[in-house]
mmCIF file of C-alpha atoms in Angstrom:
data_model
loop_
_atom_site.group_PDB
_atom_site.id
_atom_site.type_symbol
_atom_site.label_atom_id
_atom_site.label_comp_id
_atom_site.label_asym_id
_atom_site.label_seq_id
_atom_site.Cartn_x
_atom_site.Cartn_y
_atom_site.Cartn_z
ATOM 1 C CA MET A 23 61.463 137.157 110.357
ATOM 2 C CA PRO A 24 57.738 136.321 109.966
ATOM 3 C CA ARG A 25 55.255 138.695 111.530
ATOM 4 C CA PRO A 26 53.769 137.448 114.842
ATOM 5 C CA VAL A 27 50.182 136.263 114.585
ATOM 6 C CA LEU A 28 49.156 138.774 117.284
ATOM 7 C CA GLU A 29 50.656 142.188 118.070
ATOM 8 C CA VAL A 30 50.196 144.867 120.710
ATOM 9 C CA ALA A 31 49.086 147.071 117.791
ATOM 10 C CA ASP A 32 46.141 144.725 117.149
ATOM 11 C CA ILE A 33 45.027 145.081 120.772
ATOM 12 C CA PHE A 34 45.332 148.878 120.655
ATOM 13 C CA ARG A 35 43.462 149.135 117.353
ATOM 14 C CA GLY A 36 40.699 146.807 118.479
ATOM 15 C CA HIS A 37 40.154 148.052 122.020
ATOM 16 C CA GLY A 38 42.091 151.317 122.229
ATOM 17 C CA PRO A 39 39.259 153.729 121.304
ATOM 18 C CA ALA A 40 36.914 152.305 123.943
ATOM 19 C CA TRP A 41 39.709 152.249 126.548
ATOM 20 C CA ARG A 42 40.631 155.877 125.894
ATOM 21 C CA GLN A 43 37.011 156.943 126.196
ATOM 22 C CA ALA A 44 36.535 155.035 129.451
ATOM 23 C CA ASN A 45 39.737 156.483 130.929
ATOM 24 C CA ALA A 46 39.461 160.043 129.610
ATOM 25 C CA GLY A 47 41.175 162.455 131.956
ATOM 26 C CA HIS A 48 43.346 159.740 133.501
ATOM 27 C CA VAL A 49 45.724 159.115 130.592
ATOM 28 C CA SER A 50 48.787 161.294 130.007
ATOM 29 C CA LEU A 51 49.570 162.938 126.684
ATOM 30 C CA ASP A 52 52.723 160.808 126.399
ATOM 31 C CA GLN A 53 50.665 157.634 126.833
ATOM 32 C CA LEU A 54 48.154 158.761 124.209
ATOM 33 C CA LYS A 55 50.997 159.470 121.785
ATOM 34 C CA VAL A 56 52.449 156.004 122.348
ATOM 35 C CA MET A 57 49.079 154.373 121.663
ATOM 36 C CA SER A 58 48.611 156.405 118.479
ATOM 37 C CA ALA A 59 52.113 155.606 117.232
ATOM 38 C CA ILE A 60 51.763 151.851 117.836
ATOM 39 C CA GLU A 61 48.325 151.757 116.206
ATOM 40 C CA SER A 62 49.654 153.548 113.102
ATOM 41 C CA CYS A 63 52.980 151.710 112.846
ATOM 42 C CA ARG A 64 53.533 150.102 109.443
ATOM 43 C CA THR A 65 50.111 151.076 108.148
ATOM 44 C CA ALA A 66 48.978 153.351 105.349
ATOM 45 C CA ALA A 67 48.494 156.100 107.927
ATOM 46 C CA LEU A 68 52.257 156.686 107.990
ATOM 47 C CA GLY A 69 52.817 156.304 104.263
ATOM 48 C CA GLY A 70 55.254 153.896 102.699
ATOM 49 C CA HIS A 71 57.058 152.915 99.522
ATOM 50 C CA VAL A 72 56.404 150.541 96.646
ATOM 51 C CA ALA A 73 58.934 147.972 95.415
ATOM 52 C CA ARG A 74 58.443 146.362 91.994
ATOM 53 C CA CYS A 75 60.415 143.594 90.321
ATOM 54 C CA GLN A 76 61.805 144.719 86.940
ATOM 55 C CA ASP A 77 61.461 141.229 85.484
ATOM 56 C CA CYS A 78 58.026 140.008 86.569
ATOM 57 C CA ALA A 79 56.482 143.284 87.761
ATOM 58 C CA TYR A 80 55.666 141.749 91.147
ATOM 59 C CA THR A 81 54.777 144.646 93.444
ATOM 60 C CA THR A 82 54.865 144.927 97.210
ATOM 61 C CA ILE A 83 54.085 147.827 99.525
ATOM 62 C CA ALA A 84 56.124 148.461 102.667
ATOM 63 C CA TYR A 85 54.593 150.930 105.104
ATOM 64 C CA ASN A 86 56.716 153.181 107.296
ATOM 65 C CA SER A 87 57.461 152.476 110.951
ATOM 66 C CA CYS A 88 56.431 154.800 113.774
ATOM 67 C CA ARG A 89 59.959 154.637 115.298
ATOM 68 C CA ASN A 90 58.483 155.194 118.746
ATOM 69 C CA ARG A 91 60.814 153.824 121.425
ATOM 70 C CA HIS A 92 57.906 152.043 123.147
ATOM 71 C CA CYS A 93 56.777 150.209 120.006
ATOM 72 C CA PRO A 94 57.540 146.452 120.042
ATOM 73 C CA LYS A 95 58.284 146.547 116.287
ATOM 74 C CA CYS A 96 60.659 149.528 116.236
ATOM 75 C CA GLN A 97 63.584 148.603 118.481
ATOM 76 C CA GLY A 98 65.758 146.302 116.373
ATOM 77 C CA ALA A 99 67.996 148.815 114.576
ATOM 78 C CA ALA A 100 68.490 150.989 117.661
ATOM 79 C CA ALA A 101 69.409 147.948 119.746
ATOM 80 C CA LYS A 102 72.014 146.804 117.213
ATOM 81 C CA GLN A 103 73.592 150.246 117.115
ATOM 82 C CA TRP A 104 73.653 150.466 120.915
ATOM 83 C CA LEU A 105 75.286 147.058 121.207
ATOM 84 C CA ALA A 106 77.896 147.903 118.584
ATOM 85 C CA GLU A 107 78.855 151.034 120.515
ATOM 86 C CA ARG A 108 79.042 149.107 123.787
ATOM 87 C CA ALA A 109 81.170 146.406 122.153
ATOM 88 C CA ALA A 110 83.915 148.983 121.627
ATOM 89 C CA GLU A 111 83.941 149.606 125.399
ATOM 90 C CA LEU A 112 84.203 145.998 126.585
ATOM 91 C CA LEU A 113 87.331 144.844 128.370
ATOM 92 C CA PRO A 114 88.968 141.396 128.178
ATOM 93 C CA VAL A 115 88.038 140.622 131.798
ATOM 94 C CA PRO A 116 85.225 138.740 133.585
ATOM 95 C CA TYR A 117 81.980 140.665 133.969
ATOM 96 C CA PHE A 118 79.311 140.777 136.665
ATOM 97 C CA HIS A 119 75.588 141.420 136.502
ATOM 98 C CA VAL A 120 74.359 143.589 139.400
ATOM 99 C CA VAL A 121 70.713 144.527 140.008
ATOM 100 C CA PHE A 122 69.283 147.231 142.283
ATOM 101 C CA THR A 123 65.530 147.016 142.950
ATOM 102 C CA LEU A 124 63.235 149.551 144.595
ATOM 103 C CA PRO A 125 60.986 148.187 147.376
ATOM 104 C CA ALA A 126 57.262 148.056 146.623
ATOM 105 C CA PRO A 127 56.229 151.088 148.740
ATOM 106 C CA ILE A 128 58.596 153.313 146.752
ATOM 107 C CA ALA A 129 57.572 151.718 143.467
ATOM 108 C CA ASP A 130 53.991 152.664 144.353
ATOM 109 C CA ILE A 131 54.765 156.379 144.564
ATOM 110 C CA ALA A 132 57.194 156.179 141.623
ATOM 111 C CA TYR A 133 54.330 155.650 139.188
ATOM 112 C CA GLN A 134 53.225 159.290 139.566
ATOM 113 C CA ASN A 135 56.794 160.556 140.014
ATOM 114 C CA LYS A 136 58.740 158.687 137.363
ATOM 115 C CA ALA A 137 61.252 161.373 136.406
ATOM 116 C CA VAL A 138 62.285 162.101 140.002
ATOM 117 C CA ILE A 139 62.430 158.554 141.337
ATOM 118 C CA TYR A 140 63.901 156.873 138.254
ATOM 119 C CA ASP A 141 66.581 159.566 138.229
ATOM 120 C CA LEU A 142 67.346 158.839 141.884
ATOM 121 C CA LEU A 143 67.484 155.125 141.136
ATOM 122 C CA PHE A 144 70.091 155.685 138.435
ATOM 123 C CA LYS A 145 72.225 158.105 140.433
ATOM 124 C CA VAL A 146 72.086 156.428 143.846
ATOM 125 C CA SER A 147 72.766 152.915 142.507
ATOM 126 C CA ALA A 148 75.780 154.218 140.577
ATOM 127 C CA GLU A 149 77.049 156.175 143.580
ATOM 128 C CA THR A 150 76.677 153.080 145.745
ATOM 129 C CA MET A 151 78.744 150.959 143.372
ATOM 130 C CA LEU A 152 81.449 153.597 142.948
ATOM 131 C CA THR A 153 81.715 154.248 146.685
ATOM 132 C CA ILE A 154 82.004 150.624 147.794
ATOM 133 C CA ALA A 155 84.351 149.722 144.927
ATOM 134 C CA ALA A 156 86.641 152.651 145.793
ATOM 135 C CA ASP A 157 86.861 151.528 149.445
ATOM 136 C CA PRO A 158 90.247 149.804 150.051
ATOM 137 C CA LYS A 159 88.458 147.312 152.312
ATOM 138 C CA HIS A 160 86.666 145.937 149.244
ATOM 139 C CA LEU A 161 88.270 146.649 145.855
ATOM 140 C CA GLY A 162 90.052 149.990 146.156
ATOM 141 C CA ALA A 163 89.590 150.940 142.510
ATOM 142 C CA LYS A 164 87.619 153.133 140.126
ATOM 143 C CA ILE A 165 85.187 150.889 138.273
ATOM 144 C CA GLY A 166 83.104 151.181 135.099
ATOM 145 C CA ILE A 167 79.344 150.724 134.915
ATOM 146 C CA THR A 168 76.837 150.282 132.110
ATOM 147 C CA THR A 169 73.307 150.723 133.474
ATOM 148 C CA VAL A 170 69.945 149.847 131.927
ATOM 149 C CA LEU A 171 66.594 150.764 133.481
ATOM 150 C CA HIS A 172 63.731 148.293 133.676
ATOM 151 C CA THR A 173 60.331 149.260 135.044
ATOM 152 C CA TRP A 174 58.442 146.006 134.546
ATOM 153 C CA GLY A 175 58.197 142.441 135.728
ATOM 154 C CA SER A 176 57.358 139.582 133.397
ATOM 155 C CA ALA A 177 53.656 140.034 134.222
ATOM 156 C CA LEU A 178 53.857 143.743 133.204
ATOM 157 C CA THR A 179 53.556 144.929 136.808
ATOM 158 C CA HIS A 180 55.367 148.101 137.893
ATOM 159 C CA HIS A 181 58.727 146.863 139.157
ATOM 160 C CA PRO A 182 61.449 149.562 138.846
ATOM 161 C CA HIS A 183 65.020 148.255 138.912
ATOM 162 C CA VAL A 184 68.330 148.796 137.159
ATOM 163 C CA HIS A 185 70.560 146.192 135.575
ATOM 164 C CA MET A 186 74.282 146.881 135.647
ATOM 165 C CA ILE A 187 77.034 145.262 133.639
ATOM 166 C CA VAL A 188 80.291 145.756 135.544
ATOM 167 C CA PRO A 189 83.831 144.572 134.711
ATOM 168 C CA GLY A 190 85.408 142.477 137.450
ATOM 169 C CA GLY A 191 87.946 145.075 138.536
ATOM 170 C CA GLY A 192 89.018 148.653 138.040
ATOM 171 C CA ILE A 193 91.857 151.152 137.805
ATOM 172 C CA ALA A 194 93.856 151.644 141.008
ATOM 173 C CA ARG A 195 93.711 155.043 142.687
ATOM 174 C CA ASP A 196 97.255 155.817 141.506
ATOM 175 C CA GLY A 197 96.123 155.215 137.909
ATOM 176 C CA LYS A 198 99.023 152.877 137.196
ATOM 177 C CA ARG A 199 97.630 149.370 137.537
ATOM 178 C CA TRP A 200 94.535 147.245 137.106
ATOM 179 C CA VAL A 201 92.964 145.847 140.290
ATOM 180 C CA SER A 202 91.087 142.581 139.794
ATOM 181 C CA CYS A 203 88.355 141.377 142.114
ATOM 182 C CA ARG A 204 88.478 137.983 143.754
ATOM 183 C CA PRO A 205 87.525 135.073 141.456
ATOM 184 C CA GLY A 206 83.758 134.697 141.394
ATOM 185 C CA PHE A 207 83.156 137.577 143.829
ATOM 186 C CA PHE A 208 82.852 141.282 143.090
ATOM 187 C CA LEU A 209 81.464 143.355 145.978
ATOM 188 C CA PRO A 210 79.554 142.320 149.138
ATOM 189 C CA VAL A 211 75.839 142.449 148.384
ATOM 190 C CA ARG A 212 74.795 143.264 151.950
ATOM 191 C CA VAL A 213 77.136 146.262 152.097
ATOM 192 C CA LEU A 214 75.788 147.488 148.754
ATOM 193 C CA SER A 215 72.214 147.048 149.944
ATOM 194 C CA ARG A 216 72.709 148.999 153.185
ATOM 195 C CA LEU A 217 74.415 151.944 151.495
ATOM 196 C CA PHE A 218 71.874 151.991 148.661
ATOM 197 C CA ARG A 219 69.029 152.040 151.205
ATOM 198 C CA ARG A 220 70.529 154.860 153.257
ATOM 199 C CA LEU A 221 71.447 157.068 150.294
ATOM 200 C CA PHE A 222 68.153 156.558 148.481
ATOM 201 C CA LEU A 223 66.015 157.376 151.519
ATOM 202 C CA GLU A 224 68.105 160.479 152.216
ATOM 203 C CA ARG A 225 67.779 161.751 148.651
ATOM 204 C CA LEU A 226 64.091 160.850 148.416
ATOM 205 C CA THR A 227 63.336 162.723 151.635
ATOM 206 C CA ALA A 228 65.201 165.766 150.311
ATOM 207 C CA ALA A 229 63.172 165.590 147.076
ATOM 208 C CA HIS A 230 59.793 165.452 148.861
ATOM 209 C CA LYS A 231 58.650 168.857 147.614
ATOM 210 C CA GLN A 232 59.194 167.713 144.002
ATOM 211 C CA LEU A 233 56.826 164.768 144.385
ATOM 212 C CA GLN A 234 53.115 164.542 143.601
ATOM 213 C CA PHE A 235 50.672 162.302 145.434
ATOM 214 C CA PHE A 236 47.232 161.075 144.359
ATOM 215 C CA GLY A 237 44.524 158.737 145.579
ATOM 216 C CA ASN A 238 45.428 156.793 148.700
ATOM 217 C CA HIS A 239 48.823 158.493 148.768
ATOM 218 C CA THR A 240 47.463 162.056 148.937
ATOM 219 C CA PRO A 241 48.232 162.394 152.698
ATOM 220 C CA LEU A 242 51.927 161.848 151.903
ATOM 221 C CA ALA A 243 52.114 165.441 150.699
ATOM 222 C CA ASN A 244 52.566 166.214 154.382
ATOM 223 C CA ALA A 245 56.275 165.939 155.270
ATOM 224 C CA GLN A 246 55.638 164.185 158.592
ATOM 225 C CA ALA A 247 53.287 161.663 157.001
ATOM 226 C CA PHE A 248 55.858 161.020 154.283
ATOM 227 C CA ALA A 249 58.595 160.452 156.893
ATOM 228 C CA ALA A 250 56.348 157.983 158.709
ATOM 229 C CA TYR A 251 55.661 156.195 155.391
ATOM 230 C CA LEU A 252 59.386 155.753 154.781
ATOM 231 C CA ALA A 253 60.300 154.819 158.348
ATOM 232 C CA PRO A 254 59.672 151.042 158.026
ATOM 233 C CA LEU A 255 61.847 150.946 154.892
ATOM 234 C CA ARG A 256 64.885 151.914 156.949
ATOM 235 C CA LYS A 257 64.736 148.514 158.645
ATOM 236 C CA THR A 258 63.857 146.237 155.720
ATOM 237 C CA GLU A 259 66.346 144.542 153.419
ATOM 238 C CA TRP A 260 66.550 146.150 149.983
ATOM 239 C CA VAL A 261 67.096 143.749 147.117
ATOM 240 C CA VAL A 262 70.547 144.020 145.553
ATOM 241 C CA TYR A 263 72.254 141.012 144.051
ATOM 242 C CA SER A 264 75.218 140.167 141.910
ATOM 243 C CA LYS A 265 75.299 137.239 139.538
ATOM 244 C CA PRO A 266 78.464 135.217 138.868
ATOM 245 C CA PRO A 267 80.820 136.663 136.248
ATOM 246 C CA PHE A 268 80.012 136.296 132.594
ATOM 247 C CA GLY A 269 82.143 134.078 130.409
ATOM 248 C CA GLY A 270 83.583 137.041 128.526
ATOM 249 C CA PRO A 271 82.698 140.032 126.354
ATOM 250 C CA GLY A 272 80.691 137.910 123.925
ATOM 251 C CA ALA A 273 78.455 136.636 126.707
ATOM 252 C CA VAL A 274 78.053 140.188 128.049
ATOM 253 C CA LEU A 275 76.776 141.398 124.699
ATOM 254 C CA ALA A 276 74.415 138.442 124.417
ATOM 255 C CA TYR A 277 72.956 139.351 127.785
ATOM 256 C CA LEU A 278 72.726 143.062 127.021
ATOM 257 C CA SER A 279 70.841 142.283 123.824
ATOM 258 C CA ARG A 280 67.996 140.980 125.982
ATOM 259 C CA TYR A 281 67.889 144.044 128.230
ATOM 260 C CA THR A 282 68.403 147.123 126.066
ATOM 261 C CA HIS A 283 65.826 148.846 123.858
ATOM 262 C CA ARG A 284 63.032 146.604 125.082
ATOM 263 C CA VAL A 285 59.461 147.481 125.836
ATOM 264 C CA ALA A 286 57.268 145.920 128.492
ATOM 265 C CA ILE A 287 56.313 142.920 126.337
ATOM 266 C CA ALA A 288 57.396 141.494 122.990
ATOM 267 C CA ASN A 289 54.763 140.611 120.400
ATOM 268 C CA SER A 290 56.079 137.049 120.400
ATOM 269 C CA ARG A 291 54.739 136.553 123.953
ATOM 270 C CA LEU A 292 51.138 137.301 122.981
ATOM 271 C CA ILE A 293 48.875 134.265 122.587
ATOM 272 C CA ALA A 294 45.256 135.394 122.233
ATOM 273 C CA PHE A 295 43.086 138.510 122.343
ATOM 274 C CA ASP A 296 39.393 139.362 122.266
ATOM 275 C CA ASP A 297 37.178 142.175 123.544
ATOM 276 C CA ASP A 298 37.320 140.808 127.075
ATOM 277 C CA SER A 299 40.838 139.500 127.650
ATOM 278 C CA VAL A 300 44.453 139.126 126.537
ATOM 279 C CA THR A 301 46.496 135.969 127.126
ATOM 280 C CA PHE A 302 50.291 136.059 127.074
ATOM 281 C CA LYS A 303 53.347 134.073 128.177
ATOM 282 C CA TRP A 304 55.212 135.101 131.307
ATOM 283 C CA LYS A 305 58.003 133.789 133.501
ATOM 284 C CA ASP A 306 57.643 133.236 137.248
ATOM 285 C CA TYR A 307 61.171 133.848 138.541
ATOM 286 C CA ARG A 308 60.265 132.429 141.964
ATOM 287 C CA ILE A 309 60.184 128.951 140.446
ATOM 288 C CA GLU A 310 63.115 127.012 139.000
ATOM 289 C CA GLY A 311 62.952 124.799 135.923
ATOM 290 C CA ARG A 312 60.309 124.487 133.239
ATOM 291 C CA ASP A 313 57.442 125.174 135.620
ATOM 292 C CA ARG A 314 58.407 128.856 135.702
ATOM 293 C CA TYR A 315 57.064 129.326 132.155
ATOM 294 C CA LYS A 316 53.354 130.104 132.419
ATOM 295 C CA GLN A 317 50.423 131.771 130.716
ATOM 296 C CA MET A 318 48.477 134.720 132.144
ATOM 297 C CA THR A 319 45.099 136.093 131.087
ATOM 298 C CA LEU A 320 44.221 139.695 131.912
ATOM 299 C CA ALA A 321 41.149 141.748 131.162
ATOM 300 C CA THR A 322 41.907 143.745 128.019
ATOM 301 C CA ASP A 323 41.513 147.028 129.898
ATOM 302 C CA GLU A 324 44.028 145.863 132.508
ATOM 303 C CA PHE A 325 46.507 144.697 129.865
ATOM 304 C CA ILE A 326 46.472 148.133 128.214
ATOM 305 C CA ARG A 327 46.831 149.854 131.589
ATOM 306 C CA ARG A 328 49.835 147.705 132.524
ATOM 307 C CA PHE A 329 51.516 148.299 129.183
ATOM 308 C CA LEU A 330 51.114 152.068 129.434
ATOM 309 C CA ILE A 331 52.459 152.432 132.987
ATOM 310 C CA HIS A 332 55.890 151.722 131.486
ATOM 311 C CA VAL A 333 55.849 154.733 129.158
ATOM 312 C CA LEU A 334 58.880 156.784 130.158
ATOM 313 C CA PRO A 335 58.808 160.532 130.818
ATOM 314 C CA LYS A 336 59.792 162.815 127.971
ATOM 315 C CA ARG A 337 63.574 162.927 127.346
ATOM 316 C CA PHE A 338 64.122 160.090 129.825
ATOM 317 C CA HIS A 339 66.086 157.123 128.446
ATOM 318 C CA ARG A 340 66.660 153.610 129.697
ATOM 319 C CA SER A 341 70.309 153.867 128.683
ATOM 320 C CA PRO A 342 70.924 157.115 126.768
ATOM 321 C CA PRO A 343 73.720 157.976 124.309
ATOM 322 C CA ALA A 344 76.772 159.806 125.600
ATOM 323 C CA PRO A 345 77.266 163.540 124.996
ATOM 324 C CA THR A 346 79.825 164.481 122.346
ATOM 325 C CA THR A 347 81.973 166.444 124.824
ATOM 326 C CA SER A 348 82.248 163.421 127.077
ATOM 327 C CA ARG A 349 83.243 161.236 124.131
ATOM 328 C CA ALA A 350 86.119 163.607 123.385
ATOM 329 C CA SER A 351 87.275 163.410 126.997
ATOM 330 C CA ALA A 352 87.012 159.636 126.930
ATOM 331 C CA ASN A 353 89.060 159.394 123.732
ATOM 332 C CA CYS A 354 91.793 161.529 125.293
ATOM 333 C CA SER A 355 91.942 159.279 128.350
ATOM 334 C CA LEU A 356 91.920 156.197 126.143
ATOM 335 C CA GLY A 357 95.193 157.339 124.619
ATOM 336 C CA GLN A 358 96.684 157.885 128.065
ATOM 337 C CA SER A 359 95.607 154.450 129.275
ATOM 338 C CA ARG A 360 97.176 152.774 126.245
ATOM 339 C CA LYS A 361 100.457 154.544 126.922
ATOM 340 C CA ALA A 362 100.336 153.198 130.469
ATOM 341 C CA ASN A 363 99.545 149.720 129.112
ATOM 342 C CA LEU A 364 96.283 149.609 131.106
ATOM 343 C CA PRO A 365 92.848 148.321 130.099
ATOM 344 C CA MET A 366 90.451 151.050 129.075
ATOM 345 C CA LEU A 367 87.777 151.714 131.646
ATOM 346 C CA MET A 368 84.570 153.397 130.561
ATOM 347 C CA LEU A 369 82.454 154.834 133.330
ATOM 348 C CA ARG A 370 78.823 155.268 132.341
ATOM 349 C CA ILE A 371 76.621 156.970 134.908
ATOM 350 C CA THR A 372 73.121 157.325 133.555
ATOM 351 C CA THR A 373 70.909 160.263 134.520
ATOM 352 C CA SER A 374 67.462 161.342 133.460
ATOM 353 C CA ARG A 375 68.602 163.306 130.411
ATOM 354 C CA HIS A 376 71.971 161.946 129.376
ATOM 355 C CA VAL A 377 74.891 159.725 130.255
ATOM 356 C CA HIS A 378 78.123 161.065 131.633
ATOM 357 C CA VAL A 379 81.036 159.095 130.224
ATOM 358 C CA ALA A 380 84.418 159.343 131.878
ATOM 359 C CA ALA A 381 87.540 157.301 131.336
ATOM 360 C CA ALA A 382 89.934 156.309 134.065
ATOM 361 C CA ALA A 383 93.554 156.595 132.969
#
């Protein structure tokens, strides 16, 4: 694949030093490390190797990659491996795409509290799905979930949400049969939204002492002020939606390939860059048809700021690998489910440090 004409690395190399100096004291160590890694990626700074043709002596130098998970050039191999592992877990049933989105007031305080709030987003969204699916009034089964965290919108704004890939059914509570959902319908979105809202606000209130507040949000360090800040959110509709089922496992993988191991923007979306501004392609999801594809120009300082707000906390993964002990448990249950002639159900509940994998037999 040919190298894009413009890369995030070019922007960081050209404007990064001045940006870091102007924002000294307001940039985290993790963000500085990401900038350094991207600037050095596939340059002489990281070393490399020389390949020479034995016949014509043609020589080429290939520099090493930074392998940073936020680098737009270093995600291909990891994504392929992730997808191959997920392919082994797919079931021959329809799939649904479910999205849980945090409202803007919570997204605002999440920026300075990523580890706590992203962790709650993972756990509460999974608990919501499992609870409603287990209810006999809806599905009455134990379902499987694969969850991927996204923190950005197409314009690089801070927009925390999780994408879930969910098989259209689950294992019955007696463990002896597969329960399919209704054709074209998985779980009621409004019921999911209400439970997600209630659980998230409860857990966020309980975690208040773990949160940090800066700038305009400094008064929220007071418990009463924080409760008043959250009060309006108890009455608003929280965005949860479920797309129609996928055509099959192949279509699921094709979709996952666009949502796993991605950074805030691909190099292919960049159009132009100078000392003053960066122009890139973005998609306005509020508009249908070709008119949704647009171009946006941001001040270079603002582009760098938006890119860096999506740097994840240390040891936090968008969709982490499963622990070895859980894999052993899953393999044991896989054997049991085959004996019972049932589809294998992999349950992936993502947390801040790892993924718990369980298998329903």
